[in-house]
Tab-separated table of C-alpha atoms in Angstrom:
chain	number	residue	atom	x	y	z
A	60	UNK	CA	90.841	80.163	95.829
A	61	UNK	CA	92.466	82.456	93.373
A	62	UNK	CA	94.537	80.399	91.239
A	63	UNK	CA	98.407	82.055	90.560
A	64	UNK	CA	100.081	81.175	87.195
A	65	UNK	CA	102.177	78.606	88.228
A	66	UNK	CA	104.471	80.286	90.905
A	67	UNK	CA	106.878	78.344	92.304
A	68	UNK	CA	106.919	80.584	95.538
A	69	UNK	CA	103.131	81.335	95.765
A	70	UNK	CA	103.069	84.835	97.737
A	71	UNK	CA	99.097	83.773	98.759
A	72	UNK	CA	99.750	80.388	100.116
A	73	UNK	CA	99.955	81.669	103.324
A	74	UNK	CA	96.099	83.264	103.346
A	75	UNK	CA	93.346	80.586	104.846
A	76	UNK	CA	89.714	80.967	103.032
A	77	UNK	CA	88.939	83.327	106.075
A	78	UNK	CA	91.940	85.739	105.662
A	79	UNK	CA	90.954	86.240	101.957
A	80	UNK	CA	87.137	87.059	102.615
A	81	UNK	CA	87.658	89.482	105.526
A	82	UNK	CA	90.316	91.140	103.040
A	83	UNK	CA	87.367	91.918	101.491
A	84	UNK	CA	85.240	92.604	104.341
A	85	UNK	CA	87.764	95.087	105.050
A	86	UNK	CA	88.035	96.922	101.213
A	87	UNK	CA	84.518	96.696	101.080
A	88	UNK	CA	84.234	98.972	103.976
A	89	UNK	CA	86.903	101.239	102.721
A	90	UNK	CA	84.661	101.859	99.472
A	91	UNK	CA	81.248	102.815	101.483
A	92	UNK	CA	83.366	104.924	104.076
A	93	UNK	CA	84.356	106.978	100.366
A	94	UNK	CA	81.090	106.701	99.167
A	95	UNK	CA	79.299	108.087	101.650
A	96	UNK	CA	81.625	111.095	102.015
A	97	UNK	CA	82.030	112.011	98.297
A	98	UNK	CA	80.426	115.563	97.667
A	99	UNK	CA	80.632	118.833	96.718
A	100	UNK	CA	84.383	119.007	96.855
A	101	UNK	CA	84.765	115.982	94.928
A	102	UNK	CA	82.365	117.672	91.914
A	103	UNK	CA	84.376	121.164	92.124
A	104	UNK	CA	87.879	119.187	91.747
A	105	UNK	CA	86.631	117.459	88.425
A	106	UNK	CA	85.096	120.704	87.356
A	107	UNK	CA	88.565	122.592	87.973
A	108	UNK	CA	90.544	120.130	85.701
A	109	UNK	CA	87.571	120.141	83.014
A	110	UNK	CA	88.518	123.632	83.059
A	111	UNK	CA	91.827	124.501	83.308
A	112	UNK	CA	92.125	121.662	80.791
A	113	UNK	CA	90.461	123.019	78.089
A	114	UNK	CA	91.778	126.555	79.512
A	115	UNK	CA	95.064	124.982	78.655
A	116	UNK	CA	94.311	123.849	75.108
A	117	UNK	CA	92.809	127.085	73.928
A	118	UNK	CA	95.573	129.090	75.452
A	119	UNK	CA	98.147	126.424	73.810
A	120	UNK	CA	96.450	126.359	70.685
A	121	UNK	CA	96.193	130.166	70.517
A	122	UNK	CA	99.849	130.208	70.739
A	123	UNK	CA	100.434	127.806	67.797
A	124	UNK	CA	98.819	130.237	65.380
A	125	UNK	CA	102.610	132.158	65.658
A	126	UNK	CA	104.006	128.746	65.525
A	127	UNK	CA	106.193	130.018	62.997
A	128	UNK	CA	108.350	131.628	65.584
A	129	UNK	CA	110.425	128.747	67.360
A	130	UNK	CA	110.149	129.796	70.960
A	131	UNK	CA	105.750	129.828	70.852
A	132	UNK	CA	106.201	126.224	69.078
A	133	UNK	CA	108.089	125.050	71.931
A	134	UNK	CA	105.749	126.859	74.564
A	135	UNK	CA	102.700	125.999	72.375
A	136	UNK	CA	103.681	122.526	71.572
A	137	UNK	CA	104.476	121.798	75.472
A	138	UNK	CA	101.164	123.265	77.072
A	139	UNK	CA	98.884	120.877	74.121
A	140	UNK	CA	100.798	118.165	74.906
A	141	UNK	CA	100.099	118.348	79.260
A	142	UNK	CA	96.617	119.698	78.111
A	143	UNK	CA	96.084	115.940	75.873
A	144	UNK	CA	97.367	113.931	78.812
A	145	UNK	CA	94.973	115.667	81.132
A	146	UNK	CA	92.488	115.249	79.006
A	147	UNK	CA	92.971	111.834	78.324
A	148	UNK	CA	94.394	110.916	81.682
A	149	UNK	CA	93.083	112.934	85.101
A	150	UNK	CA	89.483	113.277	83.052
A	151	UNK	CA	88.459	110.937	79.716
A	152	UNK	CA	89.629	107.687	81.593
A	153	UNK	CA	87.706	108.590	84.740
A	154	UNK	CA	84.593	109.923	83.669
A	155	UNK	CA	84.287	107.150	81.221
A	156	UNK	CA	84.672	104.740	84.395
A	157	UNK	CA	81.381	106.303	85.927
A	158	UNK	CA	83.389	107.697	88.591
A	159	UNK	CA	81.292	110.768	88.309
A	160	UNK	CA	78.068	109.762	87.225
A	161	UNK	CA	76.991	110.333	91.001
A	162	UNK	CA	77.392	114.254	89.894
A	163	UNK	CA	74.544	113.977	87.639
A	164	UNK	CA	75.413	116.181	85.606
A	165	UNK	CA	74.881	115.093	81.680
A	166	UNK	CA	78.063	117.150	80.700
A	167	UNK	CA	80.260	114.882	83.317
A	168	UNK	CA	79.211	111.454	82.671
A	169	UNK	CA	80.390	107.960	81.447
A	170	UNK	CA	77.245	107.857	79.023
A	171	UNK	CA	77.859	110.458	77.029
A	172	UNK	CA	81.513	111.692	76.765
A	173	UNK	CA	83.786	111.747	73.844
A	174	UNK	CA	87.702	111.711	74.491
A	175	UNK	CA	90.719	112.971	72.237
A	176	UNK	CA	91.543	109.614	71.010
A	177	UNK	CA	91.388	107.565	68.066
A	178	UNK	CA	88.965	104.652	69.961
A	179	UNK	CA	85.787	105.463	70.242
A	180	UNK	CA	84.040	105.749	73.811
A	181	UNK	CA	81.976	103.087	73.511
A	182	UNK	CA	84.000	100.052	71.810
A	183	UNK	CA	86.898	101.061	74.683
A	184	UNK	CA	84.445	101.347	77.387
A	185	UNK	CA	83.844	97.326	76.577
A	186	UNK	CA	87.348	96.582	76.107
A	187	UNK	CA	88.739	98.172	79.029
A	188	UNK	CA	85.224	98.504	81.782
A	189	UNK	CA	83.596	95.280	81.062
A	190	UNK	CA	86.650	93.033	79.785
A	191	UNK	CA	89.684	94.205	81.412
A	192	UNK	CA	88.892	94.977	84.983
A	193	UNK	CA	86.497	91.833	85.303
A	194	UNK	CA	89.507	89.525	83.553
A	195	UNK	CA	92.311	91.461	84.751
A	196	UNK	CA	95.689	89.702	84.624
A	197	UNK	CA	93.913	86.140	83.843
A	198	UNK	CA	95.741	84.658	81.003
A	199	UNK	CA	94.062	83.948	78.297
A	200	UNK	CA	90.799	86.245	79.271
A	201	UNK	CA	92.612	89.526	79.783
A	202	UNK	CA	93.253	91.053	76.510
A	203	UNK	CA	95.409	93.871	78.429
A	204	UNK	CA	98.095	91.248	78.739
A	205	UNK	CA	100.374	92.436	76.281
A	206	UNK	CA	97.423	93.521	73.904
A	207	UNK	CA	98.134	90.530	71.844
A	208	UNK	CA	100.910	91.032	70.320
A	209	UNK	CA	103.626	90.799	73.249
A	210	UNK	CA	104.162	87.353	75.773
A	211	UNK	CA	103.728	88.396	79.516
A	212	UNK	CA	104.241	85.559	80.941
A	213	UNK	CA	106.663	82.737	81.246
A	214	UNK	CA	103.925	80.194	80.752
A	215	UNK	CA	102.845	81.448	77.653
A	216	UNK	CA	104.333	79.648	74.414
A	217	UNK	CA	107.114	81.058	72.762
A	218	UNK	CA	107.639	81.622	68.722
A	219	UNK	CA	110.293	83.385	67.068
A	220	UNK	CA	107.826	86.241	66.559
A	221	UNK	CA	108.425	87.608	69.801
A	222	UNK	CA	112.242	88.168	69.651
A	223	UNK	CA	110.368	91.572	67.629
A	224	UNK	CA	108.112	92.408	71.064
A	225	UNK	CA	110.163	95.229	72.251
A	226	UNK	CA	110.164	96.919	68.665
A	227	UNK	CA	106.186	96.349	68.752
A	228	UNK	CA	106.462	97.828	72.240
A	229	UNK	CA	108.076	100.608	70.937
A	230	UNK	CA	105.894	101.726	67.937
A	231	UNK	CA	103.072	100.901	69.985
A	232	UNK	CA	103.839	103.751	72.707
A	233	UNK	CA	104.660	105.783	69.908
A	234	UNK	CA	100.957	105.390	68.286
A	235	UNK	CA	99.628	104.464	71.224
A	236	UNK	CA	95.634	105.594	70.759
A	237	UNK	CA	95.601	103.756	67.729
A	238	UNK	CA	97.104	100.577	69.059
A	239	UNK	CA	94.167	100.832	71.505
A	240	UNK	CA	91.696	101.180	68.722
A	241	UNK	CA	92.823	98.337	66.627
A	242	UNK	CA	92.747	96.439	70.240
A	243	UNK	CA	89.173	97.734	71.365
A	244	UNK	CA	88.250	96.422	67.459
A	245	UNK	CA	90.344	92.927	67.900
A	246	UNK	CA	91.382	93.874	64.658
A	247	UNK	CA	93.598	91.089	64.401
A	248	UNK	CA	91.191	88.432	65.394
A	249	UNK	CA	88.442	89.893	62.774
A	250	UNK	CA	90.582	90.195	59.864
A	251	UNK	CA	91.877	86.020	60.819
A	252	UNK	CA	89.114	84.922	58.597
A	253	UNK	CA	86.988	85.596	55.654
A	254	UNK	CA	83.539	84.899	57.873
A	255	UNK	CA	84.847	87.604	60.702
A	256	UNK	CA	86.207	90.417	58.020
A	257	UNK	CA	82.679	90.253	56.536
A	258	UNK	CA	80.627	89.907	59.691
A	259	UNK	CA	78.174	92.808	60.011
A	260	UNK	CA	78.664	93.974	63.307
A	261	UNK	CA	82.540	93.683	62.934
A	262	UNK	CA	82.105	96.215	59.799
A	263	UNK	CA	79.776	98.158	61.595
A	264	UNK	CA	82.475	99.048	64.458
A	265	UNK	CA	85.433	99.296	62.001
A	266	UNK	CA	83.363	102.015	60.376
A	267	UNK	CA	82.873	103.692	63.969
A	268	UNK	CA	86.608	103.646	64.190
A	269	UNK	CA	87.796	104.949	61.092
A	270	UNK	CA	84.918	108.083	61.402
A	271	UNK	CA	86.539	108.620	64.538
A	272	UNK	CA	90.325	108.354	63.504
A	273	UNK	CA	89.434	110.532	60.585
A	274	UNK	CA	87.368	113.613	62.833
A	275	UNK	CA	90.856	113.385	64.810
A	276	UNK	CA	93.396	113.530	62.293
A	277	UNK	CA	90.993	116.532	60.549
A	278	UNK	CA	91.098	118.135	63.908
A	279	UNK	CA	94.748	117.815	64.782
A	280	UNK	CA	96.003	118.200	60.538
A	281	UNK	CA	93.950	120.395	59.144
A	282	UNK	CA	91.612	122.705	61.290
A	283	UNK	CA	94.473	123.646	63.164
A	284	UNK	CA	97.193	124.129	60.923
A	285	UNK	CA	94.684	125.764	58.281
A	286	UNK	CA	93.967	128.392	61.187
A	287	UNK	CA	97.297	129.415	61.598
A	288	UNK	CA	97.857	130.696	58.310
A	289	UNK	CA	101.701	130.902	57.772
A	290	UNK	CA	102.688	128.825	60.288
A	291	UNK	CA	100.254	125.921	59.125
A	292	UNK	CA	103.220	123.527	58.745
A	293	UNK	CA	104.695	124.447	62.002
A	294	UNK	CA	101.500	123.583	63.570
A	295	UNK	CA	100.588	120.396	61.867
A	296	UNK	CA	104.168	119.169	63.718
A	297	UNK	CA	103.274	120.727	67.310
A	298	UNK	CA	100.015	119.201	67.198
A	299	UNK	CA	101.230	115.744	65.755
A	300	UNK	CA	104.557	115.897	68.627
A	301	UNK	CA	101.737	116.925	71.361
A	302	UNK	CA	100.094	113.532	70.262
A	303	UNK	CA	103.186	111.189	69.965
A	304	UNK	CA	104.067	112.821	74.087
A	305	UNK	CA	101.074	111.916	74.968
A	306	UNK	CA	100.931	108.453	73.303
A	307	UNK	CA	104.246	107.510	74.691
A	308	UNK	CA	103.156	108.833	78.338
A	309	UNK	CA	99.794	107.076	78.677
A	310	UNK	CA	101.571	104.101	76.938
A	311	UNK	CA	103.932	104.490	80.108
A	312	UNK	CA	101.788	104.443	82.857
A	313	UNK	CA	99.511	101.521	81.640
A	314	UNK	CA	102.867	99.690	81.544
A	315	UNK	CA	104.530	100.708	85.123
A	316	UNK	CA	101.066	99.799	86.843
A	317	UNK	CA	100.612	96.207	84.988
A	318	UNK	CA	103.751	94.659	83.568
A	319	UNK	CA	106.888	95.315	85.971
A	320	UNK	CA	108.517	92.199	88.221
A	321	UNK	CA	106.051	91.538	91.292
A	322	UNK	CA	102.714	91.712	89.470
A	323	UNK	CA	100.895	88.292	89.604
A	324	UNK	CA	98.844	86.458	86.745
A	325	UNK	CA	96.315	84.390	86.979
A	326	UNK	CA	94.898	80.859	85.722
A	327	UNK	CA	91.417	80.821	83.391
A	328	UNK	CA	90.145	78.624	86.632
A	329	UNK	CA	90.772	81.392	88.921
A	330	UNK	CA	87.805	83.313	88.217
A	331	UNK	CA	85.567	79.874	88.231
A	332	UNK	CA	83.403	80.118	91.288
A	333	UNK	CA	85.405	83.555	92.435
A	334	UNK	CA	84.355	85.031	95.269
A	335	UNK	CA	84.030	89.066	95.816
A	336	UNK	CA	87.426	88.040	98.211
A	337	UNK	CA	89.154	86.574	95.887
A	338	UNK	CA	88.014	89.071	93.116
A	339	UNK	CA	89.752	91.618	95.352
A	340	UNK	CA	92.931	89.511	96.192
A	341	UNK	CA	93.615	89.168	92.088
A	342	UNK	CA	93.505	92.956	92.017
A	343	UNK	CA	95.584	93.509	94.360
A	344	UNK	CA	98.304	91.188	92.992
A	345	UNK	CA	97.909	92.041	89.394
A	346	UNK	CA	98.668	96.036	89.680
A	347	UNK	CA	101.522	98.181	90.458
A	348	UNK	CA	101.771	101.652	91.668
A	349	UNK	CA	104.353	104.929	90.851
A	350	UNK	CA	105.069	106.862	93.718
A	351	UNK	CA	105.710	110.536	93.156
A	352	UNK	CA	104.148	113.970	93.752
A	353	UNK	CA	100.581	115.713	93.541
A	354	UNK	CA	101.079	116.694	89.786
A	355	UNK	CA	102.699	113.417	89.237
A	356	UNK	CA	99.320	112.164	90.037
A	357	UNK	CA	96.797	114.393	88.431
A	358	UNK	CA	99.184	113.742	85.330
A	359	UNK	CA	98.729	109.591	85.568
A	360	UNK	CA	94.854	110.308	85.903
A	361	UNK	CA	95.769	108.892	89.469
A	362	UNK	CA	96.522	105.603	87.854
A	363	UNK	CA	100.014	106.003	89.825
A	364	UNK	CA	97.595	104.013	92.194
A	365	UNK	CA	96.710	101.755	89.883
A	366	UNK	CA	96.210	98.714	92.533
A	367	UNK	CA	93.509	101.331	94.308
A	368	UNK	CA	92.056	101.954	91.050
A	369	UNK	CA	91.871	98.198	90.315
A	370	UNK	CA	90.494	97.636	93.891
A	371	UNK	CA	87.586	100.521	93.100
A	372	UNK	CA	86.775	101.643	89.708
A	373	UNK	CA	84.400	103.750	90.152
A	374	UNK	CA	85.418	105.608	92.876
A	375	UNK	CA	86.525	109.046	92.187
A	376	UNK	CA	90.357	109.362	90.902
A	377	UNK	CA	91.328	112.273	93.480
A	378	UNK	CA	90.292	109.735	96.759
A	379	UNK	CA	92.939	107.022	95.748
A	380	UNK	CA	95.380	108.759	97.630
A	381	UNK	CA	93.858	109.072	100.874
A	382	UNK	CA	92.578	105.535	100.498
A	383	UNK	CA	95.993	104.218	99.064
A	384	UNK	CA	97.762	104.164	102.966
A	385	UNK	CA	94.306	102.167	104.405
A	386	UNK	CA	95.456	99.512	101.501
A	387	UNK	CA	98.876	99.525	101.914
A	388	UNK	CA	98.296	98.366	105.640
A	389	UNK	CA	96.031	95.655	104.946
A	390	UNK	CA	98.682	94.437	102.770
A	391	UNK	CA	100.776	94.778	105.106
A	392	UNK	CA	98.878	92.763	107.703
A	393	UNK	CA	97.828	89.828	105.656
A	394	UNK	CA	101.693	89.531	104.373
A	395	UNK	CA	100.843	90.779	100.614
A	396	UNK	CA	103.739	92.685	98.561
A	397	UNK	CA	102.535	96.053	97.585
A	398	UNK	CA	104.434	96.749	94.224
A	399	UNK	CA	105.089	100.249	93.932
A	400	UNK	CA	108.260	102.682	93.235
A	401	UNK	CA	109.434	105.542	91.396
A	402	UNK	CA	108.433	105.903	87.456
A	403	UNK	CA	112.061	105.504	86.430
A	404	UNK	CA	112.531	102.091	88.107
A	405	UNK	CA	108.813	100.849	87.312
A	406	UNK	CA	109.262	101.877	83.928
A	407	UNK	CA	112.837	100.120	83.724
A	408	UNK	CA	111.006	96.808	85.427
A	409	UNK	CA	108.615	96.830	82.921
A	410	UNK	CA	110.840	96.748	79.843
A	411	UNK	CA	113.210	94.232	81.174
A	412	UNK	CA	110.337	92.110	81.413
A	413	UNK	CA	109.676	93.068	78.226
A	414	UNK	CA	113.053	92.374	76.803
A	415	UNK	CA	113.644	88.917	78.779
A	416	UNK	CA	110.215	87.537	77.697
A	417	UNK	CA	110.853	88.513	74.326
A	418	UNK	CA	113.116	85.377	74.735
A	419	UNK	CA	112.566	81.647	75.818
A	420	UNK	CA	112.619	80.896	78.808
A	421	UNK	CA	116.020	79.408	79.295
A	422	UNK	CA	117.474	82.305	77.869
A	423	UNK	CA	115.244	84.963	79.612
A	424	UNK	CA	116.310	83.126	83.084
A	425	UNK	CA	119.832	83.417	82.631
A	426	UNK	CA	119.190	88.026	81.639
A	427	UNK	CA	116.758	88.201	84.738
A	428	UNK	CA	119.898	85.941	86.565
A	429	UNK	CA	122.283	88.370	85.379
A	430	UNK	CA	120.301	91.340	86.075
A	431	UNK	CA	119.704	90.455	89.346
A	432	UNK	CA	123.102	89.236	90.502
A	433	UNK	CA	124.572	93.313	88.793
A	434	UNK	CA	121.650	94.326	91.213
A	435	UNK	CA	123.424	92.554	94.492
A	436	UNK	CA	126.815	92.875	93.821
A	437	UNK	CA	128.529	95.162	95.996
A	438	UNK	CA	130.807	97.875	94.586
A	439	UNK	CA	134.614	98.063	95.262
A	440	UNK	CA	136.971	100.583	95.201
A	441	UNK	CA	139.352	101.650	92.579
């Protein structure tokens, strides 16, 4: 059975062998019944944000050239910055999941697109794909758990180093893509020794990552602000705001639907002998969810239903919400929590864990103690 991390009140204890494996009886159904009915309305909705994605970008970028002028900065700078999340959000991190390679269509598909971001397709297709979603929230495997440089979880060791974790946390949402391609390169593992810094296919990738930062940073710092003549400096700042807005978004939504209170971790020895059951229980358990409105969603990539996404991959981004009330009640019935809540509050969970992990754990349990009893203590009068 899936192994928790050493909960004290294990929220699974209740589930026999049988409850867990029709759970996934059940989501296993839910995925064919989407399957089968994906279609032409799924491919036009992908092919509408392809479009008025780079629709937006031109348009924003067209504007920039009179960047010199303060209000088409502000307009320009704000329509580059929804047109990078987009295209980093709602379309690079889907179609780079396969969730469209049913289409077909070689323009559309996990195998051969190229996002605006500093990691290259490839090296975060094996980070995130093949690494993250098979390990996800298992201490220890999942590299996602605080990237390596933050503690997670109470049961990992505590040094000194991380009293700094929510200053790391910090600059990494501000440079958030390139946080992701020092990750997707475990730069910090290959430059530990001598033998890894001069291993062939560790220099091989580095190289793959620095072409790629470089085409970016040419793109964004020079094309662009070259183009627009006189107001090349004001440009070179829109485009490098537009990137630091979307860094600190995407940075935002990978937190609220992993780290807030309520999602689980796992033991190494939970995935030993995992069944597709229990597979499904640890995703469940080990996401979190924003609630919110349609462009709320389009603007997460639909990873404000991050515990559907976990659940189904693959499947394309615009289904999670029908799907997400079909989960929610077979959480409901097997007596599961299904973390979820507004991006303020998930956003607010997640640093507090941040901040009171930062600390040991004596310390941390007396902030989470005092958090909680501000939380339940009524308010009086005058």
């Amino acid at each position: 059975m899936t192994v928790l991390q050493k909960k004290s009140d294990n929220p699974i204890a209740h589930l026999s062998t049988e409850d867990i494996e029709e759970i996934g009886r059940r989501l296993d159904a839910i995925r064919a019944e989407v399957i089968a009915a994906r279609g032409a309305s799924d491919a036009a909705y992908i092919r509408k944000v392809i479009s008025v994605q780079r629709k937006l970008e031109l348009s924003s970028r067209a504007v920039l050239l009179l960047s010199l002028f303060p209000p088409a900065w502000i307009v320009g700078t704000a329509g580059l910055s929804v047109a990078k999340i987009l295209e980093n959000m709602e379309i690079g991190h889907n179609v780079m999941h396969g969730q469209w390679d049913w289409m077909r269509d070689p323009k559309i598909h996990s195998t051969k697109w190229e996002w605006d971001h500093a990691s290259p397709s490839e090296q975060w297709k094996h980070s995130h794909n093949e690494l993250h979603h098979t390990y996800t929230n298992v201490v220890g495997k999942d590299n996602d758990l605080g990237y390596g440089i933050m503690r997670v979880d109470e049961d990992q060791k505590w040094y000194p180093a991380y009293l700094a974790q929510p200053l790391w946390n910090f600059v990494n949402a501000m440079f958030f893509e390139y946080g992701i391609a020092a990750y997707d390169l475990e730069l910090g593992k290959n430059l530990a020794t001598k033998k890894r810094r001069k291993d062939p296919e560790f220099k091989a990738r580095a190289k793959q990552v620095f072409k790629k930062i470089r085409g970016q940073m040419t793109k964004d710092y020079v094309v662009h602000p070259l183009l627009s003549g006189p107001s090349a400096v004001h440009t070179l700042a829109a485009n490098f705001t537009a990137n630091i807005v979307r860094n600190v978004w995407a940075h935002s939504v990978i937190m609220c639907g992993h780290f807030p209170e309520g999602v689980q971790t796992f033991e190494k020895k939970s995935i030993e002998g995992e069944t597709r059951g229990e597979w499904y229980l640890r995703q469940m358990l080990g996401s979190a969810n924003i609630s919110g409105g349609r462009a709320m969603h389009i603007m997460t990539g639909n990873l404000s239903y991050q515990i559907e996404h976990h659940l189904f991959p693959d499947l394309p981004s615009n289904r999670y919400q029908e799907i997400a009330p079909k989960v929610q009640a077979l959480f409901d019935e097997f007596g599961l929590q299904y973390t979820t809540g507004p991006l303020p509050k998930q956003v607010a969970s997640a640093w507090a864990k941040v901040f009171r992990l930062s600390l040991p754990n004596d310390f941390g349990s007396k902030v989470r103690g005092a958090l909680t009893g501000a939380q339940q203590r009524p308010l009086t009068a005058g």
